[in-house]
XYZ file of C-alpha atoms in Angstrom:
297
model
C 13.572 -9.874 11.683
C 10.884 -11.091 14.119
C 9.256 -7.630 14.062
C 6.035 -6.758 16.700
C 3.729 -4.354 15.233
C 0.807 -2.709 17.051
C -1.644 -0.532 15.250
C -3.993 1.676 17.453
C -6.997 3.201 16.327
C -9.289 5.422 18.652
C -12.453 7.364 17.606
C -13.983 9.713 20.427
C -17.566 10.475 19.058
C -19.889 13.232 20.623
C -22.944 12.645 21.010
C -22.701 8.655 21.236
C -23.752 6.680 18.038
C -26.685 4.978 17.722
C -25.072 1.919 15.424
C -22.003 1.633 13.078
C -21.100 -0.748 10.803
C -17.117 -0.995 10.179
C -14.199 -3.032 8.373
C -10.725 -3.638 9.145
C -7.957 -5.076 6.989
C -5.015 -5.333 9.227
C -3.898 -8.819 9.380
C -0.336 -8.679 7.850
C -0.176 -10.847 5.050
C 1.694 -14.175 4.935
C 4.026 -14.904 2.365
C 7.420 -16.532 0.757
C 9.161 -13.338 2.590
C 6.779 -12.839 5.636
C 5.455 -15.316 8.120
C 2.666 -14.385 10.271
C 3.582 -15.848 13.979
C 0.792 -14.450 15.753
C -2.107 -12.022 15.401
C -5.203 -10.584 17.240
C -7.507 -7.952 16.935
C -8.628 -6.223 19.945
C -12.373 -4.359 19.545
C -13.986 -2.070 22.327
C -16.499 -1.872 23.163
C -17.666 -5.570 22.084
C -19.273 -5.576 18.644
C -22.402 -7.884 18.558
C -21.238 -8.908 14.988
C -18.338 -9.866 13.755
C -16.847 -12.277 10.663
C -13.854 -12.452 8.631
C -13.349 -13.403 5.113
C -10.404 -13.138 2.625
C -10.563 -11.058 -0.532
C -9.781 -11.493 -4.416
C -6.151 -10.319 -3.672
C -5.724 -12.647 -0.573
C -5.834 -9.937 2.128
C -8.278 -10.465 5.187
C -10.918 -8.085 6.399
C -12.656 -8.260 9.114
C -16.442 -6.912 9.640
C -18.066 -6.143 12.634
C -21.017 -4.124 13.723
C -22.331 -2.395 16.967
C -26.661 -1.948 16.871
C -25.838 -0.108 21.057
C -24.913 3.323 22.088
C -21.363 3.908 22.282
C -19.022 7.268 22.373
C -16.077 5.671 21.799
C -14.097 3.309 19.670
C -10.948 1.171 20.331
C -9.281 -0.921 17.728
C -5.948 -2.483 18.157
C -3.963 -4.966 16.028
C -1.337 -6.426 17.728
C 0.882 -9.023 15.399
C 4.398 -10.551 15.444
C 5.674 -11.454 12.373
C 9.138 -12.637 10.862
C 10.483 -11.298 7.590
C 13.167 -11.813 5.363
C 14.948 -10.389 2.373
C 12.899 -9.766 -0.826
C 13.256 -12.276 -3.251
C 15.831 -11.124 -5.994
C 14.312 -11.223 -9.944
C 16.539 -13.248 -12.091
C 19.473 -11.868 -14.361
C 16.785 -12.068 -17.049
C 13.998 -10.609 -15.334
C 16.042 -7.684 -14.463
C 17.118 -7.231 -17.838
C 13.733 -7.541 -19.405
C 13.178 -3.765 -21.587
C 10.016 -2.330 -20.368
C 8.865 -2.286 -23.684
C 8.734 -6.251 -23.609
C 7.187 -5.751 -20.465
C 4.067 -3.866 -21.613
C 3.704 -6.097 -24.531
C 3.698 -9.020 -21.980
C 1.009 -6.906 -20.522
C -1.279 -6.719 -23.219
C -4.006 -8.718 -24.352
C -3.395 -10.574 -27.666
C -5.805 -12.812 -29.383
C -4.887 -16.459 -28.273
C -2.188 -15.818 -26.222
C -2.079 -17.174 -22.713
C -3.010 -14.659 -19.938
C -1.320 -13.437 -16.845
C -3.390 -12.802 -14.407
C -1.221 -9.688 -12.984
C -1.842 -8.236 -16.028
C -5.383 -6.664 -14.042
C -2.786 -4.219 -12.346
C -2.260 -2.245 -15.421
C -5.818 -0.721 -15.951
C -6.940 2.350 -14.095
C -8.622 2.438 -10.576
C -10.647 4.601 -8.238
C -7.507 6.480 -6.915
C -5.517 6.127 -9.601
C -6.963 7.218 -12.608
C -5.551 7.599 -16.478
C -4.562 11.072 -17.393
C -1.800 12.005 -20.377
C 0.251 13.650 -17.433
C 1.391 10.755 -15.905
C 2.685 9.523 -18.873
C 4.489 13.043 -19.742
C 5.731 12.677 -16.093
C 6.952 8.893 -16.509
C 8.501 9.669 -20.278
C 11.756 10.851 -19.138
C 12.561 7.589 -16.989
C 11.439 5.334 -19.723
C 14.455 5.424 -22.312
C 14.120 2.866 -25.317
C 15.265 -0.259 -24.308
C 15.724 0.384 -20.639
C 15.258 -2.810 -18.171
C 11.718 -1.805 -16.651
C 13.151 -2.502 -13.286
C 15.670 0.064 -13.924
C 13.122 3.044 -15.463
C 11.013 1.964 -12.426
C 13.491 2.833 -9.722
C 14.468 5.602 -11.738
C 10.832 6.994 -12.048
C 10.965 6.093 -7.786
C 14.433 8.408 -7.541
C 12.756 11.331 -9.352
C 9.416 11.315 -7.255
C 11.824 10.859 -4.201
C 13.386 14.483 -5.384
C 10.541 15.855 -6.714
C 7.933 15.744 -4.515
C 8.030 17.193 -0.443
C 6.789 14.945 2.062
C 4.470 17.463 4.108
C 2.027 15.464 6.939
C -1.486 16.788 6.389
C -1.203 18.395 3.449
C -3.121 16.489 1.854
C -6.445 13.855 2.787
C -7.315 10.365 1.838
C -9.526 11.504 -0.886
C -7.131 14.049 -2.463
C -6.481 12.929 -6.256
C -3.501 11.729 -7.440
C -3.553 14.248 -10.026
C -3.463 17.186 -7.771
C -0.288 15.322 -6.000
C 1.159 15.205 -9.493
C 0.903 19.310 -9.597
C 1.442 20.460 -6.170
C 4.431 18.269 -6.042
C 3.542 17.394 -2.205
C 1.730 14.800 0.020
C 2.338 11.758 2.291
C 3.378 8.251 1.102
C 0.275 7.430 0.118
C 0.188 9.728 -2.519
C 3.141 8.926 -3.696
C 2.442 5.715 -4.324
C -0.412 6.635 -6.521
C 1.558 8.851 -8.458
C 4.292 5.875 -9.079
C 1.205 3.862 -9.923
C -0.208 6.034 -12.044
C 3.024 6.776 -13.989
C 4.093 2.896 -14.263
C 0.658 2.089 -15.681
C 0.387 5.261 -18.153
C 3.372 3.130 -19.349
C 1.346 -0.025 -19.733
C 3.162 -2.295 -16.895
C 1.560 -3.908 -13.538
C 1.854 -2.345 -10.600
C 0.193 -2.630 -7.071
C -0.524 -0.747 -3.928
C 0.885 -2.241 -0.936
C 0.187 -1.202 2.365
C 2.233 -1.722 5.643
C 4.533 -0.500 8.237
C 8.252 0.120 8.543
C 10.328 -0.560 11.240
C 9.903 2.375 13.877
C 13.505 2.629 15.525
C 16.173 1.577 12.473
C 19.013 -0.475 13.719
C 22.505 2.000 15.030
C 24.167 3.921 12.567
C 20.514 3.331 10.198
C 18.711 6.286 9.116
C 15.323 6.665 10.402
C 12.835 6.015 7.745
C 9.805 8.687 6.776
C 6.884 7.323 7.281
C 7.417 5.090 10.079
C 5.529 6.499 12.480
C 1.945 5.353 11.164
C 1.360 3.067 8.292
C 3.043 3.309 5.316
C 2.260 2.762 1.321
C 4.515 1.967 -1.571
C 4.619 0.159 -5.052
C 5.071 -2.949 -6.174
C 5.970 -3.869 -10.133
C 5.178 -7.251 -11.816
C 8.491 -9.089 -13.473
C 7.144 -12.057 -15.361
C 8.813 -14.848 -16.265
C 10.952 -15.191 -19.205
C 12.883 -18.523 -19.167
C 10.553 -21.509 -19.265
C 9.223 -22.865 -15.735
C 10.162 -18.937 -14.356
C 7.710 -17.658 -12.192
C 6.960 -14.467 -12.304
C 8.032 -11.687 -9.228
C 6.735 -8.542 -7.782
C 9.530 -6.152 -6.750
C 8.502 -3.686 -4.141
C 9.813 0.027 -4.302
C 9.161 2.728 -2.216
C 9.264 6.337 -3.601
C 9.218 8.238 -0.136
C 12.403 6.352 0.969
C 13.854 5.940 -2.255
C 14.968 2.409 -1.570
C 13.252 -0.935 -2.211
C 11.532 -2.636 0.599
C 13.761 -4.733 2.618
C 13.225 -6.799 5.803
C 12.500 -3.719 7.960
C 9.568 -3.574 6.185
C 5.811 -5.392 7.337
C 3.372 -5.587 4.473
C -0.121 -5.654 5.469
C -2.327 -5.943 2.289
C -1.951 -5.562 -1.551
C -4.547 -4.049 -4.247
C -5.126 -1.985 -6.646
C -4.704 1.271 -4.381
C -5.361 2.613 -0.927
C -9.291 1.890 -1.983
C -9.022 -1.641 -1.379
C -6.471 -1.641 1.522
C -8.083 1.213 4.013
C -6.925 -0.248 7.500
C -10.286 0.906 8.804
C -13.420 2.197 7.063
C -17.269 2.429 8.210
C -20.623 3.547 7.896
C -22.127 5.186 11.196
C -25.589 6.741 12.312
C -24.883 9.664 15.031
C -21.937 10.917 16.082
C -22.046 14.388 14.465
C -18.630 15.631 16.081
C -15.924 12.531 16.277
C -11.499 12.964 17.040
C -9.434 9.916 15.519
C -6.421 9.364 16.763
C -3.728 6.744 15.371
C -0.771 5.234 16.574
C 1.725 2.581 15.053
C 4.703 1.278 16.375
C 7.031 -1.380 14.647
C 9.664 -3.115 17.480
C 11.652 -6.346 17.176
C 10.317 -8.585 19.125
């Protein structure tokens, strides 16, 4: 699909800010299944400092700062991407038992180290807790392929949890979401990550977008009015020379990511890929509005 994405963030401050520093992560990824054709980041007012860098996960972050008073900030990311169907795992990868995948991601002295194994460990938004393992266990029957187990877990989260806008905040702990069984896409992604990692599997957080208006006859997906989040499970190469692959799973909509998904960034959790964050001086009271549109280009 050929998609045009507009992500607008607007802050209004009262009283005006004296100074501010921000970091934006709003440039879509360029990968084997997604080509970034065009991207601009419009910032108003014009910042006094601005520079970009690529982080360890391959995401582009843009830093910008203001040293003059202002009472409004508008950031508009305008991107055009061409997406393709996700790469499918090989037959051997799809059949890999979850116990074998856990063993692959476990450190063994003298064995080759797979860099994807760093996504097995806890992270700030995805801590270790026995309750995540307890919730995950019914999906992880002995000998079940890891991909099937992850898909079963995804389906259970979709059935057991209620999507409720504004029911949580960015700082809401994943354990609280597990217990309350409600939240938004970010919360469901964190819960699923915590469950997969509790079973010793490597999984990462993916931020992005969904097609706002689906094709005729197709259901409208939950979370398509804002930035979205889902999970990516790692399957290593099984045959000689076979490359590992990442399989995207969306617990909010109980499906794998398709060509109607736009990947923005990947990381351990939301903290690595927050679309916009900052430190401000002044502006004791402020309001925020975010609007996202994804449409055929």
